[in-house]
Amino acid sequence: MSLSSHLQELKKKHQSLSEHVEVMQRSPASDDIEIAKLKKQKLMLKEEITRLSTH
């Protein structure tokens, strides 16, 4: 897998998590702990994207 395709895949995962978090936050029965876990995953992906993009 090339670096650019790996970055694209990470960006897709980040976008998907972002959309999922938005949907969960709008739900009245949302689980705050689950939302926090998803946000942490998003942050880790964003950091990985940034790290790979700067090299």
Short mmCIF file of N, CA and C in Angstrom, two decimals:
data_model
loop_
_atom_site.label_atom_id
_atom_site.label_comp_id
_atom_site.label_asym_id
_atom_site.label_seq_id
_atom_site.Cartn_x
_atom_site.Cartn_y
_atom_site.Cartn_z
N MET A 1 0.85 -1.18 0.00
CA MET A 1 0.00 0.00 0.00
C MET A 1 0.90 1.24 0.00
N SER A 2 0.66 2.12 -0.93
CA SER A 2 1.45 3.34 -1.00
C SER A 2 1.04 4.30 0.12
N LEU A 3 1.91 5.25 0.37
CA LEU A 3 1.64 6.23 1.43
C LEU A 3 0.38 7.03 1.13
N SER A 4 0.23 7.44 -0.13
CA SER A 4 -0.95 8.26 -0.46
C SER A 4 -2.25 7.47 -0.31
N SER A 5 -2.25 6.20 -0.69
CA SER A 5 -3.48 5.41 -0.52
C SER A 5 -3.74 5.14 0.96
N HIS A 6 -2.69 4.97 1.73
CA HIS A 6 -2.85 4.78 3.18
C HIS A 6 -3.44 6.05 3.81
N LEU A 7 -2.94 7.20 3.39
CA LEU A 7 -3.48 8.47 3.90
C LEU A 7 -4.95 8.63 3.52
N GLN A 8 -5.29 8.27 2.30
CA GLN A 8 -6.68 8.37 1.85
C GLN A 8 -7.58 7.48 2.71
N GLU A 9 -7.11 6.29 3.01
CA GLU A 9 -7.89 5.37 3.84
C GLU A 9 -8.07 5.92 5.24
N LEU A 10 -7.03 6.49 5.81
CA LEU A 10 -7.12 7.11 7.14
C LEU A 10 -8.10 8.27 7.12
N LYS A 11 -8.07 9.07 6.07
CA LYS A 11 -8.98 10.21 5.97
C LYS A 11 -10.43 9.74 5.85
N LYS A 12 -10.66 8.65 5.12
CA LYS A 12 -12.02 8.10 5.01
C LYS A 12 -12.52 7.63 6.36
N LYS A 13 -11.65 6.93 7.10
CA LYS A 13 -12.03 6.46 8.44
C LYS A 13 -12.34 7.64 9.36
N HIS A 14 -11.51 8.68 9.28
CA HIS A 14 -11.72 9.87 10.10
C HIS A 14 -13.06 10.51 9.78
N GLN A 15 -13.38 10.65 8.51
CA GLN A 15 -14.65 11.25 8.08
C GLN A 15 -15.83 10.40 8.55
N SER A 16 -15.70 9.10 8.42
CA SER A 16 -16.76 8.19 8.85
C SER A 16 -17.01 8.32 10.35
N LEU A 17 -15.94 8.36 11.13
CA LEU A 17 -16.08 8.54 12.58
C LEU A 17 -16.73 9.88 12.90
N SER A 18 -16.33 10.90 12.17
CA SER A 18 -16.88 12.23 12.39
C SER A 18 -18.39 12.24 12.18
N GLU A 19 -18.83 11.61 11.10
CA GLU A 19 -20.26 11.53 10.82
C GLU A 19 -20.99 10.72 11.88
N HIS A 20 -20.37 9.64 12.32
CA HIS A 20 -20.98 8.78 13.33
C HIS A 20 -21.14 9.55 14.65
N VAL A 21 -20.12 10.31 15.04
CA VAL A 21 -20.18 11.11 16.27
C VAL A 21 -21.31 12.13 16.17
N GLU A 22 -21.42 12.80 15.03
CA GLU A 22 -22.48 13.79 14.85
C GLU A 22 -23.87 13.17 15.02
N VAL A 23 -24.07 12.01 14.43
CA VAL A 23 -25.36 11.33 14.54
C VAL A 23 -25.63 10.96 16.00
N MET A 24 -24.63 10.43 16.66
CA MET A 24 -24.81 10.02 18.06
C MET A 24 -25.10 11.22 18.96
N GLN A 25 -24.46 12.36 18.70
CA GLN A 25 -24.67 13.53 19.54
C GLN A 25 -26.08 14.08 19.38
N ARG A 26 -26.69 13.87 18.23
CA ARG A 26 -28.05 14.35 18.01
C ARG A 26 -29.11 13.41 18.61
N SER A 27 -28.70 12.22 18.93
CA SER A 27 -29.62 11.24 19.48
C SER A 27 -29.83 11.49 20.97
N PRO A 28 -31.09 11.52 21.41
CA PRO A 28 -31.34 11.77 22.84
C PRO A 28 -30.85 10.62 23.73
N ALA A 29 -30.72 9.45 23.19
CA ALA A 29 -30.28 8.30 23.97
C ALA A 29 -28.80 8.00 23.75
N SER A 30 -28.03 9.03 23.43
CA SER A 30 -26.62 8.81 23.12
C SER A 30 -25.83 8.45 24.37
N ASP A 31 -24.79 7.68 24.15
CA ASP A 31 -23.91 7.22 25.22
C ASP A 31 -22.66 8.11 25.23
N ASP A 32 -22.53 8.94 26.25
CA ASP A 32 -21.41 9.89 26.33
C ASP A 32 -20.06 9.19 26.34
N ILE A 33 -19.98 8.04 26.96
CA ILE A 33 -18.72 7.30 27.01
C ILE A 33 -18.35 6.80 25.61
N GLU A 34 -19.31 6.30 24.89
CA GLU A 34 -19.06 5.83 23.52
C GLU A 34 -18.66 6.99 22.62
N ILE A 35 -19.30 8.12 22.77
CA ILE A 35 -18.95 9.31 21.98
C ILE A 35 -17.52 9.73 22.30
N ALA A 36 -17.14 9.70 23.55
CA ALA A 36 -15.77 10.07 23.95
C ALA A 36 -14.76 9.11 23.33
N LYS A 37 -15.09 7.82 23.29
CA LYS A 37 -14.18 6.84 22.68
C LYS A 37 -14.02 7.11 21.19
N LEU A 38 -15.13 7.41 20.52
CA LEU A 38 -15.07 7.71 19.09
C LEU A 38 -14.25 8.97 18.81
N LYS A 39 -14.42 9.98 19.66
CA LYS A 39 -13.67 11.21 19.50
C LYS A 39 -12.17 10.96 19.70
N LYS A 40 -11.84 10.08 20.64
CA LYS A 40 -10.43 9.75 20.86
C LYS A 40 -9.86 9.02 19.64
N GLN A 41 -10.64 8.12 19.06
CA GLN A 41 -10.21 7.44 17.83
C GLN A 41 -9.99 8.44 16.71
N LYS A 42 -10.91 9.41 16.59
CA LYS A 42 -10.79 10.45 15.57
C LYS A 42 -9.49 11.22 15.76
N LEU A 43 -9.20 11.60 17.00
CA LEU A 43 -7.99 12.35 17.30
C LEU A 43 -6.74 11.54 16.94
N MET A 44 -6.74 10.26 17.28
CA MET A 44 -5.59 9.41 16.97
C MET A 44 -5.40 9.31 15.45
N LEU A 45 -6.49 9.18 14.71
CA LEU A 45 -6.39 9.13 13.26
C LEU A 45 -5.86 10.45 12.72
N LYS A 46 -6.37 11.56 13.24
CA LYS A 46 -5.93 12.88 12.79
C LYS A 46 -4.44 13.06 13.04
N GLU A 47 -3.97 12.64 14.20
CA GLU A 47 -2.55 12.74 14.52
C GLU A 47 -1.71 11.88 13.58
N GLU A 48 -2.19 10.69 13.27
CA GLU A 48 -1.49 9.79 12.34
C GLU A 48 -1.44 10.40 10.94
N ILE A 49 -2.55 10.97 10.50
CA ILE A 49 -2.61 11.63 9.19
C ILE A 49 -1.59 12.78 9.15
N THR A 50 -1.58 13.59 10.19
CA THR A 50 -0.66 14.72 10.25
C THR A 50 0.79 14.23 10.26
N ARG A 51 1.07 13.22 11.04
CA ARG A 51 2.43 12.68 11.13
C ARG A 51 2.91 12.16 9.77
N LEU A 52 2.05 11.42 9.09
CA LEU A 52 2.43 10.87 7.79
C LEU A 52 2.52 11.93 6.71
N SER A 53 1.71 12.96 6.84
CA SER A 53 1.69 14.03 5.83
C SER A 53 2.93 14.91 5.88
N THR A 54 3.54 15.01 7.04
CA THR A 54 4.69 15.89 7.20
C THR A 54 6.00 15.21 6.84
N HIS A 55 5.97 13.94 6.53
CA HIS A 55 7.21 13.20 6.19
C HIS A 55 7.36 13.07 4.71
#
